[in-house]
XYZ file of C-alpha atoms in Angstrom:
744
model
C 9.331 -27.243 -23.522
C 6.779 -28.302 -20.544
C 3.094 -28.417 -21.132
C 0.997 -25.795 -21.333
C -1.800 -24.620 -19.716
C -5.739 -25.866 -19.978
C -6.235 -22.410 -21.828
C -3.535 -22.122 -24.534
C -5.005 -26.253 -24.838
C -8.594 -24.203 -25.677
C -6.950 -22.067 -27.522
C -5.138 -24.390 -30.056
C -8.034 -26.321 -30.674
C -10.178 -23.347 -31.127
C -12.449 -23.749 -28.688
C -13.844 -20.315 -27.042
C -14.243 -19.724 -23.947
C -17.647 -19.140 -22.464
C -17.035 -15.377 -21.624
C -15.029 -14.576 -25.281
C -18.700 -13.034 -26.559
C -19.263 -11.669 -23.851
C -18.777 -8.082 -21.666
C -15.565 -9.651 -20.846
C -13.612 -9.433 -24.202
C -13.564 -6.147 -23.178
C -11.970 -6.432 -20.149
C -8.663 -4.435 -21.621
C -10.984 -0.878 -20.887
C -10.800 -1.819 -17.404
C -6.993 -0.440 -16.697
C -6.979 1.485 -20.243
C -10.175 4.086 -19.025
C -7.697 5.553 -15.448
C -4.455 4.935 -18.029
C -6.616 7.555 -20.367
C -7.631 9.880 -17.118
C -4.021 9.856 -16.282
C -3.501 11.139 -19.401
C -5.763 13.897 -20.161
C -4.869 15.737 -16.656
C -1.173 15.036 -16.492
C -1.480 17.285 -19.832
C -3.861 19.391 -18.462
C -1.392 19.177 -14.984
C 1.789 20.459 -17.657
C -0.199 23.055 -19.875
C -1.478 24.818 -16.855
C 2.629 24.636 -15.522
C 3.261 26.638 -18.762
C 0.647 29.317 -18.411
C 1.495 33.574 -17.430
C 1.153 34.472 -14.461
C 1.263 33.353 -10.177
C 3.278 29.742 -10.312
C 0.396 28.869 -7.314
C -3.824 30.140 -8.127
C -3.804 29.730 -4.526
C -1.143 33.061 -4.010
C -1.947 35.893 -3.705
C -2.027 38.263 -7.310
C 0.835 40.007 -6.707
C 3.025 37.506 -5.290
C 4.360 35.462 -8.254
C 7.132 33.155 -5.768
C 4.689 32.290 -2.411
C 6.371 30.166 0.359
C 5.835 26.777 0.690
C 3.303 27.246 3.857
C 1.221 29.491 1.158
C 1.562 26.643 -1.646
C 0.167 24.567 0.898
C -2.081 25.912 3.445
C -3.792 29.094 1.591
C -6.487 27.487 1.350
C -9.901 24.610 3.356
C -9.339 21.481 3.018
C -5.448 20.169 3.217
C -3.958 18.392 6.002
C -0.559 19.115 6.904
C 0.875 15.854 8.744
C 2.585 17.180 11.991
C 0.969 20.994 12.407
C -2.102 22.872 11.851
C -3.359 25.328 9.151
C -0.392 28.216 10.120
C -0.978 29.640 6.069
C -0.906 33.196 5.169
C -4.979 33.132 5.586
C -5.944 35.956 3.477
C -4.756 34.859 0.127
C -8.657 34.613 -1.945
C -8.817 30.740 -3.647
C -8.569 30.594 -7.142
C -8.922 26.921 -7.935
C -7.409 25.665 -10.961
C -8.688 27.009 -14.139
C -8.790 23.255 -15.184
C -10.101 21.988 -12.259
C -13.692 21.816 -13.871
C -12.142 19.337 -16.484
C -10.108 17.556 -14.241
C -13.493 17.364 -11.605
C -15.674 15.207 -14.961
C -12.636 13.291 -16.712
C -10.966 11.791 -12.819
C -13.986 10.039 -11.700
C -15.301 10.376 -14.493
C -13.080 7.759 -16.262
C -13.932 5.372 -12.452
C -17.262 5.531 -13.015
C -17.433 4.144 -16.741
C -14.581 1.189 -15.459
C -16.820 0.436 -12.382
C -19.371 0.018 -14.652
C -17.435 -1.546 -17.218
C -16.660 -4.440 -14.402
C -20.182 -4.579 -13.211
C -20.440 -6.037 -16.660
C -18.093 -7.784 -16.776
C -19.374 -9.989 -13.047
C -23.300 -9.921 -14.601
C -21.716 -11.794 -17.917
C -19.553 -14.657 -15.115
C -22.700 -15.060 -13.577
C -24.616 -15.448 -16.016
C -22.435 -18.158 -17.976
C -22.505 -20.456 -14.899
C -20.103 -22.788 -12.702
C -19.364 -25.381 -14.713
C -18.231 -22.779 -17.307
C -15.843 -21.150 -14.929
C -13.212 -23.580 -13.539
C -10.866 -21.714 -16.130
C -9.954 -18.869 -16.153
C -10.616 -16.801 -19.554
C -7.415 -14.799 -20.129
C -6.385 -12.756 -23.601
C -3.003 -12.642 -25.053
C -2.992 -9.537 -26.803
C 0.958 -9.761 -28.715
C 4.447 -11.068 -27.346
C 5.985 -9.294 -24.432
C 9.432 -11.062 -23.804
C 10.241 -13.594 -26.197
C 13.652 -14.700 -25.416
C 15.145 -18.038 -26.045
C 12.975 -20.677 -24.920
C 11.751 -17.721 -22.718
C 7.627 -16.704 -23.502
C 6.234 -13.989 -21.657
C 2.445 -12.264 -23.122
C 1.441 -9.334 -22.415
C -1.901 -11.300 -21.462
C -4.774 -11.007 -19.074
C -6.494 -13.088 -16.882
C -10.377 -12.931 -15.830
C -11.427 -15.857 -13.041
C -13.209 -15.779 -9.705
C -10.554 -13.497 -7.569
C -9.371 -11.029 -10.258
C -13.179 -10.225 -10.774
C -13.654 -9.711 -6.908
C -10.294 -7.668 -6.477
C -11.834 -5.794 -9.559
C -15.233 -4.766 -7.881
C -13.720 -3.323 -4.808
C -10.951 -1.809 -6.651
C -12.913 0.300 -9.098
C -15.561 0.276 -6.560
C -14.025 1.786 -3.702
C -11.106 3.457 -5.574
C -14.777 5.596 -7.310
C -16.646 6.986 -4.385
C -12.524 7.481 -3.277
C -12.022 9.726 -6.338
C -15.666 11.213 -5.757
C -15.064 12.360 -1.985
C -11.538 14.206 -3.738
C -13.615 15.921 -5.304
C -14.748 17.851 -2.680
C -11.628 17.591 -0.364
C -9.016 18.505 -3.167
C -10.581 21.180 -5.548
C -9.290 23.740 -4.256
C -5.636 22.762 -4.086
C -3.194 24.389 -6.440
C -2.118 21.363 -8.698
C -5.963 19.799 -8.304
C -5.110 17.805 -12.427
C -1.871 16.860 -11.412
C -3.545 15.196 -7.667
C -6.748 13.306 -10.311
C -3.406 12.107 -13.197
C -1.492 10.555 -10.337
C -5.062 9.260 -8.630
C -6.128 7.557 -12.502
C -2.546 6.154 -12.731
C -2.459 4.548 -9.498
C -6.080 2.967 -10.172
C -4.142 1.571 -13.981
C -1.552 -0.139 -12.617
C -3.066 -2.085 -9.314
C -6.088 -2.938 -12.387
C -2.969 -5.107 -13.909
C -1.676 -6.306 -11.214
C -4.410 -8.350 -10.229
C -5.884 -8.675 -13.589
C -1.905 -9.739 -14.987
C -2.125 -13.308 -15.808
C 1.487 -14.091 -15.527
C 4.016 -12.779 -12.596
C 6.290 -10.315 -15.032
C 2.705 -8.853 -15.344
C 1.315 -8.880 -11.812
C 5.017 -7.149 -11.293
C 4.273 -4.411 -14.013
C 1.016 -3.322 -11.672
C 2.902 -4.102 -8.454
C 5.805 -1.757 -9.947
C 3.638 0.566 -10.802
C 1.512 1.727 -7.504
C 4.735 1.176 -5.497
C 6.000 3.947 -8.281
C 2.245 5.601 -7.448
C 2.309 5.658 -4.005
C 5.441 7.856 -3.764
C 4.128 10.066 -5.930
C 1.144 9.991 -3.790
C 1.911 10.437 -0.239
C 5.132 12.815 -0.699
C 2.498 15.329 -3.453
C 3.082 17.939 -1.627
C 6.713 17.340 -2.069
C 8.398 21.415 -1.530
C 7.533 19.876 2.772
C 10.153 18.408 2.954
C 8.451 15.310 5.229
C 6.366 14.369 3.073
C 8.549 14.463 0.531
C 10.857 12.348 2.638
C 8.194 10.318 3.102
C 7.247 9.243 -0.112
C 10.849 8.216 -0.920
C 10.711 5.790 2.636
C 7.914 3.930 1.293
C 9.923 3.551 -2.240
C 12.534 2.550 -0.388
C 11.211 -0.102 1.544
C 8.474 -1.397 -1.389
C 12.503 -1.860 -2.953
C 13.909 -4.130 -0.590
C 10.989 -6.202 -0.752
C 10.691 -6.161 -4.656
C 13.594 -7.491 -4.216
C 11.805 -10.999 -3.099
C 9.679 -10.791 -5.874
C 12.267 -11.442 -8.328
C 14.219 -13.835 -7.272
C 11.074 -15.335 -6.782
C 10.272 -15.677 -10.347
C 13.965 -16.184 -11.519
C 13.855 -19.562 -8.889
C 10.162 -20.868 -10.540
C 11.472 -20.332 -14.268
C 14.358 -21.943 -13.524
C 12.942 -24.970 -11.757
C 10.074 -24.917 -14.449
C 10.307 -22.761 -16.930
C 6.893 -20.999 -16.761
C 5.809 -17.583 -15.475
C 2.170 -18.135 -16.105
C -0.101 -18.776 -13.030
C -1.581 -21.439 -14.898
C 1.585 -22.921 -16.151
C 3.075 -22.779 -12.634
C -0.503 -24.148 -10.989
C -0.239 -27.505 -13.596
C 3.621 -27.736 -12.481
C 3.794 -26.572 -8.573
C 3.552 -30.167 -7.793
C 7.345 -30.507 -9.636
C 9.091 -28.423 -7.953
C 10.764 -30.329 -4.263
C 9.703 -29.045 -1.385
C 13.116 -27.547 -0.539
C 12.444 -25.294 -3.473
C 8.816 -24.346 -3.206
C 9.661 -22.789 0.235
C 11.920 -20.894 -0.875
C 9.778 -19.824 -3.367
C 6.886 -19.081 -1.344
C 9.816 -17.230 1.292
C 10.413 -14.685 -1.207
C 7.226 -13.892 -3.219
C 6.440 -13.489 1.242
C 9.255 -10.741 1.431
C 7.702 -9.087 -1.553
C 4.170 -8.947 0.197
C 5.859 -8.338 4.073
C 7.631 -4.523 1.528
C 3.949 -3.696 -0.298
C 1.944 -4.550 2.806
C 3.480 -3.747 6.161
C 4.442 -6.412 7.791
C 7.378 -6.982 10.324
C 9.938 -5.520 9.635
C 8.993 -3.701 6.641
C 5.854 -1.784 8.369
C 7.319 1.862 8.900
C 7.114 3.475 5.577
C 2.700 2.950 5.752
C 2.360 5.868 9.085
C 4.239 7.410 7.157
C 2.484 6.895 3.952
C 0.117 9.884 5.841
C 1.545 12.247 4.595
C -0.416 12.883 2.012
C -3.904 13.994 0.923
C -6.408 11.831 3.078
C -8.369 9.791 0.001
C -4.198 9.021 -1.121
C -4.788 7.434 3.315
C -7.784 6.179 2.042
C -7.481 4.427 -1.733
C -4.153 3.230 -0.461
C -4.453 1.968 3.177
C -8.109 0.239 2.382
C -8.989 -1.170 -1.635
C -5.153 -1.301 -3.279
C -1.742 -1.143 -3.027
C -1.630 -2.110 0.841
C -3.947 -5.753 -0.066
C -1.905 -6.405 -3.523
C 1.170 -8.973 -0.722
C -1.912 -10.705 0.600
C -3.725 -11.185 -3.058
C 0.001 -12.039 -4.048
C -0.458 -15.493 -1.861
C -4.551 -15.989 -2.511
C -3.205 -16.152 -6.120
C 0.226 -18.580 -5.235
C -2.506 -20.739 -3.508
C -1.175 -23.346 -5.117
C 2.236 -23.061 -4.200
C 1.762 -22.259 -0.442
C -0.377 -25.042 0.381
C 2.190 -26.969 -0.997
C 4.891 -25.940 2.311
C 3.203 -25.907 4.917
C 7.041 -23.859 6.826
C 6.658 -21.052 4.486
C 2.916 -20.674 5.602
C 3.786 -20.573 8.438
C 6.053 -18.432 8.245
C 2.844 -16.175 6.822
C 0.939 -16.763 9.556
C 3.386 -15.952 12.735
C 4.213 -12.338 10.693
C 0.301 -11.833 10.128
C -0.299 -12.189 13.894
C 3.582 -10.374 15.222
C 2.816 -7.519 12.756
C -1.547 -7.265 14.528
C -0.642 -6.784 18.333
C 2.378 -4.642 17.761
C 0.550 -2.707 15.571
C -2.287 -3.028 17.799
C -0.551 -1.988 20.842
C 0.619 0.827 19.004
C -2.523 2.312 18.132
C -3.342 2.433 21.520
C -1.334 6.049 21.711
C -1.417 7.638 18.687
C -2.931 11.213 18.958
C -2.791 12.234 15.120
C -6.239 10.635 13.643
C -4.829 9.183 10.887
C -2.109 7.814 12.229
C -4.401 5.528 14.663
C -5.743 4.286 11.524
C -2.374 3.624 9.710
C -1.620 1.724 12.139
C -4.866 -0.296 12.599
C -4.002 -0.541 8.472
C -1.266 -2.169 9.461
C -3.171 -4.358 12.456
C -6.394 -5.947 9.878
C -3.438 -6.553 7.571
C -1.715 -9.083 9.762
C -4.998 -10.627 10.538
C -5.249 -10.920 6.671
C -1.638 -12.608 6.072
C -2.598 -15.175 9.334
C -5.509 -16.414 6.983
C -3.865 -17.031 3.967
C -0.956 -17.810 5.730
C -2.967 -20.885 7.133
C -4.560 -21.336 4.153
C -7.942 -20.089 4.922
C -7.661 -18.360 1.171
C -11.313 -16.993 1.083
C -11.313 -15.778 5.330
C -8.105 -13.837 3.792
C -9.737 -12.660 1.104
C -13.504 -11.863 2.238
C -10.933 -9.481 5.471
C -9.962 -8.021 2.416
C -13.493 -6.624 0.996
C -15.018 -5.733 4.003
C -11.790 -4.430 5.475
C -11.862 -2.368 2.069
C -15.430 -0.645 2.677
C -14.704 0.001 6.699
C -11.161 1.726 6.560
C -12.176 3.480 3.323
C -14.950 4.858 5.691
C -12.584 5.817 8.833
C -10.559 6.984 6.727
C -13.135 9.188 4.796
C -14.359 10.079 7.569
C -12.184 10.880 9.236
C -10.773 13.285 6.129
C -14.370 14.893 6.669
C -13.523 16.178 10.206
C -10.287 17.455 9.156
C -12.088 18.912 6.476
C -14.122 20.733 9.248
C -11.516 21.610 11.809
C -8.995 22.983 9.066
C -12.679 25.204 8.088
C -12.426 26.520 11.090
C -9.218 26.831 12.096
C -8.720 28.446 8.699
C -11.343 30.853 9.589
C -10.183 32.076 12.588
C -6.260 32.209 11.680
C -5.292 29.299 14.283
C -1.862 27.227 14.387
C -3.393 24.766 15.919
C -3.275 20.824 14.687
C -6.498 19.987 12.829
C -5.486 16.087 12.867
C -4.971 15.911 16.913
C -7.626 14.445 18.347
C -6.955 16.307 21.637
C -8.034 19.408 19.752
C -11.504 18.110 18.770
C -14.575 15.917 21.408
C -18.125 16.810 21.106
C -18.544 17.234 17.207
C -21.127 14.606 17.121
C -23.197 17.885 17.566
C -22.023 19.733 14.637
C -21.221 16.419 12.346
C -23.995 14.142 13.348
C -24.275 12.177 9.315
C -20.114 11.547 10.112
C -20.843 10.225 14.129
C -22.868 7.331 13.038
C -21.343 6.451 10.185
C -17.676 6.639 11.632
C -19.181 4.626 14.440
C -20.359 2.263 12.346
C -17.256 1.941 10.800
C -15.874 1.448 14.891
C -17.821 -1.360 15.067
C -17.438 -3.453 12.115
C -13.606 -3.473 12.847
C -13.608 -4.209 15.875
C -15.669 -6.610 15.431
C -19.190 -6.115 17.056
C -22.364 -8.327 15.827
C -23.379 -8.387 13.178
C -21.574 -5.556 11.488
C -19.044 -6.543 7.975
C -16.167 -6.749 10.426
C -17.484 -9.622 12.680
C -17.591 -11.912 9.678
C -14.452 -11.439 8.378
C -12.743 -11.591 11.757
C -14.269 -14.750 13.386
C -14.054 -16.586 9.819
C -9.941 -15.559 10.206
C -9.673 -16.261 14.151
C -12.234 -19.673 13.643
C -9.993 -21.367 10.675
C -7.302 -20.815 12.679
C -7.976 -22.518 15.476
C -9.115 -26.116 13.937
C -6.317 -25.163 11.197
C -4.365 -26.397 14.324
C -6.459 -29.025 14.956
C -5.799 -30.906 11.738
C -3.465 -29.619 9.213
C -0.681 -30.265 6.993
C 0.725 -26.934 8.696
C 0.233 -28.197 12.081
C 1.471 -31.532 11.442
C 5.239 -29.657 10.573
C 7.782 -27.929 12.674
C 8.285 -24.662 12.440
C 12.209 -23.172 13.651
C 11.325 -27.125 15.754
C 8.329 -26.003 17.558
C 5.009 -28.345 16.280
C 2.878 -26.419 14.293
C -0.102 -26.974 15.967
C 1.549 -24.453 19.151
C 2.264 -22.366 16.322
C -1.571 -22.154 15.648
C -3.061 -22.012 18.887
C -0.649 -18.927 20.015
C -1.374 -16.860 16.888
C -5.130 -17.853 17.112
C -4.885 -16.200 21.272
C -2.278 -13.278 19.551
C -5.240 -12.475 16.736
C -7.563 -12.365 19.957
C -5.601 -10.036 22.033
C -5.213 -7.773 18.834
C -9.275 -8.097 18.601
C -9.201 -6.697 21.679
C -6.855 -3.713 21.714
C -8.274 -3.204 17.939
C -11.841 -2.350 20.511
C -9.810 -0.198 22.869
C -7.839 1.977 20.552
C -11.575 2.815 17.789
C -13.332 3.539 20.501
C -10.748 5.588 21.967
C -10.309 7.999 18.154
C -14.480 7.915 18.571
C -14.764 9.332 21.668
C -12.145 11.895 21.578
C -13.124 13.068 18.625
C -16.839 13.112 18.501
C -18.118 13.313 22.296
C -16.903 15.346 25.671
C -16.737 18.455 25.582
C -15.330 19.949 22.342
C -11.350 21.266 22.502
C -11.401 22.625 19.171
C -12.084 26.216 20.549
C -14.995 28.582 21.472
C -14.219 30.615 17.752
C -13.800 27.867 15.835
C -17.135 26.181 17.383
C -18.876 29.082 15.093
C -17.558 27.029 11.506
C -17.440 23.259 12.481
C -20.379 21.543 10.007
C -20.660 18.759 7.685
C -18.731 18.467 4.293
C -20.469 18.853 1.016
C -22.437 16.554 0.429
C -19.269 15.468 -2.730
C -18.232 14.227 0.187
C -20.158 13.167 2.321
C -22.346 10.548 0.224
C -19.035 8.522 -0.708
C -19.048 7.479 3.152
C -23.330 6.992 3.310
C -22.602 4.137 0.687
C -19.141 2.430 2.382
C -20.990 3.418 5.582
C -24.164 0.462 4.154
C -21.388 -1.749 2.543
C -19.522 -1.432 6.692
C -23.135 -3.040 7.392
C -24.380 -5.458 5.286
C -20.382 -6.661 4.046
C -20.828 -9.995 6.114
C -23.849 -10.693 3.786
C -21.082 -11.858 1.615
C -20.150 -15.094 2.866
C -22.229 -15.537 6.050
C -21.337 -18.970 8.092
C -23.417 -22.238 8.641
C -24.329 -20.967 12.524
C -25.525 -17.987 11.461
C -28.216 -18.810 8.319
C -29.675 -15.189 8.539
C -29.174 -15.281 4.363
C -27.889 -17.084 1.629
C -24.313 -18.947 3.084
C -20.761 -19.193 1.540
C -21.825 -17.030 -1.059
C -18.281 -16.091 -1.515
C -16.633 -19.133 -0.716
C -18.649 -20.971 -3.117
C -17.168 -18.192 -5.848
C -13.915 -18.516 -5.430
C -13.384 -22.327 -5.008
C -12.625 -23.014 -8.550
C -9.634 -20.995 -8.010
C -8.979 -21.849 -4.138
C -10.665 -25.296 -3.331
C -7.853 -27.723 -4.595
C -5.164 -25.822 -2.394
C -7.564 -25.951 0.649
C -7.970 -29.531 0.655
C -4.578 -30.208 0.105
C -4.067 -28.286 3.536
C -7.552 -30.173 5.222
C -5.534 -33.856 3.671
C -8.435 -33.620 1.246
C -11.438 -33.629 3.502
C -13.241 -30.455 4.594
C -12.474 -29.589 8.058
C -16.193 -28.884 9.983
C -16.001 -27.685 13.778
C -19.121 -29.607 15.865
C -21.857 -26.732 16.993
C -20.442 -26.314 20.077
C -16.947 -25.297 18.905
C -18.247 -23.042 16.396
C -20.343 -20.995 18.731
C -17.806 -21.035 21.352
C -15.514 -19.358 18.976
C -17.474 -17.144 18.061
C -18.898 -16.149 21.247
C -15.142 -15.311 22.365
C -14.978 -13.433 19.532
C -18.164 -11.054 20.327
C -16.902 -11.336 23.848
C -13.361 -9.505 23.022
C -14.668 -6.995 21.086
C -17.382 -5.996 23.184
C -14.753 -6.155 26.094
C -12.613 -3.233 24.392
C -15.249 -1.204 23.237
C -16.859 -1.190 27.131
C -12.578 -0.736 28.668
C -12.185 2.318 26.929
C -16.208 3.899 27.134
C -15.151 3.281 31.190
C -11.536 4.315 31.447
C -11.841 7.236 28.935
C -13.009 10.353 30.350
C -12.673 12.949 27.637
C -13.825 15.819 29.601
C -10.145 15.220 30.826
C -8.723 15.611 28.128
C -6.596 19.079 27.933
C -6.081 20.670 24.088
C -2.636 19.418 22.360
C -0.452 23.205 23.166
C -1.600 22.216 27.132
C -0.715 18.225 27.393
C 1.611 16.807 29.389
C 4.234 14.729 27.569
C 2.966 10.538 27.307
C 5.796 8.773 30.510
C 7.056 5.746 31.378
C 5.429 2.886 28.728
C 3.056 4.494 27.426
C 6.066 7.412 26.185
C 7.026 4.011 24.413
C 3.822 3.161 22.900
C 3.403 7.102 22.002
C 7.131 6.903 19.948
C 6.870 3.307 18.354
C 8.916 1.184 20.286
C 11.477 3.646 18.419
C 11.446 1.817 15.533
C 12.340 4.076 13.305
C 14.932 5.770 15.691
C 16.675 2.078 15.607
C 16.457 2.314 11.776
C 17.864 4.895 12.040
C 21.107 4.810 14.554
C 21.305 1.052 12.619
C 20.940 1.309 9.191
C 20.538 4.740 8.023
C 23.446 6.548 9.397
C 26.059 4.135 9.500
C 25.639 4.005 5.614
C 25.455 7.616 5.462
C 28.980 7.863 7.318
C 29.933 4.984 5.297
C 29.600 6.551 2.009
C 30.274 10.490 3.104
C 33.292 9.145 5.363
C 34.937 6.617 3.010
C 32.898 6.163 -0.431
C 33.042 10.124 -0.780
C 35.852 11.501 1.417
C 37.866 8.251 1.145
C 37.913 6.585 -2.262
C 36.451 9.687 -4.456
C 38.233 12.283 -2.836
C 41.434 10.577 -1.470
C 41.929 7.981 -3.868
C 40.809 9.317 -7.222
C 40.297 12.853 -6.573
C 43.982 13.190 -5.187
C 46.152 9.816 -5.764
C 44.865 8.614 -9.753
C 43.541 12.000 -10.657
C 45.874 14.947 -8.874
C 48.897 12.823 -9.122
C 48.851 10.236 -10.645
C 47.049 11.941 -13.190
C 49.455 15.363 -14.314
C 52.481 13.304 -12.590
C 53.016 10.609 -15.353
C 52.499 12.199 -18.169
C 55.097 15.448 -16.783
C 57.424 12.331 -16.393
C 57.363 11.062 -19.414
C 57.543 14.954 -20.526
C 60.529 15.607 -18.626
C 62.037 12.297 -19.820
C 61.433 13.330 -23.395
C 62.805 17.231 -22.720
C 66.881 15.070 -21.639
C 66.515 13.898 -25.490
C 66.066 17.060 -27.180
C 68.944 19.283 -26.872
C 68.192 21.797 -29.915
C 71.672 21.385 -31.526
C 71.914 19.876 -35.058
C 74.672 18.616 -35.714
C 73.877 16.008 -32.676
C 70.263 15.355 -34.520
C 72.291 14.956 -37.296
C 74.075 12.240 -35.780
C 71.574 10.797 -34.393
C 69.572 10.465 -37.852
C 72.799 9.329 -39.259
C 72.886 6.341 -36.726
C 69.182 5.264 -37.229
C 69.633 4.920 -40.824
C 72.103 2.870 -40.365
C 70.610 0.626 -37.905
C 67.137 0.214 -40.227
C 69.681 -0.543 -43.113
C 71.624 -3.212 -40.485
C 68.123 -4.512 -39.747
C 67.338 -5.824 -43.820
C 70.722 -6.685 -44.811
C 72.778 -8.034 -42.794
C 71.358 -12.462 -42.122
């Protein structure tokens, strides 16, 4: 057997970890709290399903079987992808009879989880840096004791998992609170919070697992919950299809995760993070490269990178708070976390790391270009998420693990704000269209405009988030995005990645090219996000003359979380200030994460900390600022919101605009190249040819019935019905048997 990890040696020696007697010993309660919320809210949902009365509390009392439109749109606050509020507006909204309990339990367990996370963080800060160079591992029971395979149900607490726990519980808590106002009139209100709680529980298992198999449980769990939440309004076929699409795309990526785990165990005999870290250098260069590439295949599915990104924009079919939770702070960042957690493997494989950088850069600019011509406000943010994930992969792929995680954190702040802000806009638009019985699309920016006058709080908060994602100083996104681009540029000058080759191309050329692509994507991001802000909040209002009387801010239960996220979007950059901008304590996050990723970072930089001259550093910062400013100016100068007409009057896009509006026809290509051939083979060959033709017609109809008939006919020929003949046959048979025993 291989040597145990240091944590196991501590346990064997009876040495207690410094966190053993602190609040950290309760870390098992972090996923248990939202899991408890899932159980209770799920029970409320099931009990209400057997309640006598209409299937839908929002339905007309005389109609026990409402239509799909009535079930989904006969109340305010819903966003139905691809359509407006065109339900039966004469129905009186009747909230779920357990709505009050669900409102307390759903967000309540998240408030408790966040409070516990803060207490654990305080305990870690109080333990001192020296004590935290060893992860705190709690083992609960043996999960898979099979032969030499020993997998424990265990959680691991270190600096990286603590960052993720705070983001998941903190931002998740705000999204739960926002959901109270956004979803309170939904007929399936307890079911919604049950799914949302379960999602958070699995995400916490994902980031707290002490081994790859435990992490995989959470990995698969969030995939299941994404299917449930994206297809929450499953009676609409488009929503159900979007959920299935997300589920299938993630399963493709998860195949890579499984293969990587099998290869790890086959080569080093352990799947615990600390065990793999200790034995990683024993892996050959080719083996570690393949393991990392298979892990990255899992990342492309979970974190929506080329070519498995198409599920994420369709995930907008779910409720807007779900989009904020999935796309900002949790599921889609799981792939980035996997690479950061596996830094001890990726730092040993320059080829795999360059692959991550290239795919991330291509995804960033590809998705950003699509965002330039989207009209659905949520689709703009969806492609923005895909693009920003590309930046994160550029960071962790180039060995800038701290920068990648830093952008993950700041992105959670401003992207959650953008999605929830768009939710407030959609809420207001639906409320207006509901009041006037209009069938217009409440999510199309061409039907908005001038909302600043009606929703000033939402406007200023969305402005802060837009400047943050555009990388404009001093907002949070400027510091994290600049850290990634600057590190990639420096890695091209001196690193193991620069010394390697990728498909025959020198690594330094690859890194310089990805830096340029990153700048181009940053420019596009500034353009399409400014476009979103202008068309939504500025210029004349295009909602309709009657609808303007009903436009206004969302309730404070929805606006309050936006204010908190607004503060974080403005000040989040202080978490990891660079030395060139000493306006506070420098490098907080870098110092915090150093025990987890510091060794791997030095391995990539040949054992020396790479420091740029002040001239180069300020030049890189200046380039990032100019790019962001140029994108904002270009959008401001070129766009004319007063010329925009409502969706129903808009002309069809032509030329390359049409290509961008149709997302490069990638979904159509997948449908023609993969889906339809698969359906054709399944229908024509497997079903009609083999199942019906061969099995039913040949094997069942002819063989299944013909063979028994043949033996029946042969048997009938041996029976004449004459007693004398039967007697002679009996005599001959007896003589034959006697002869067989007597003749020697």
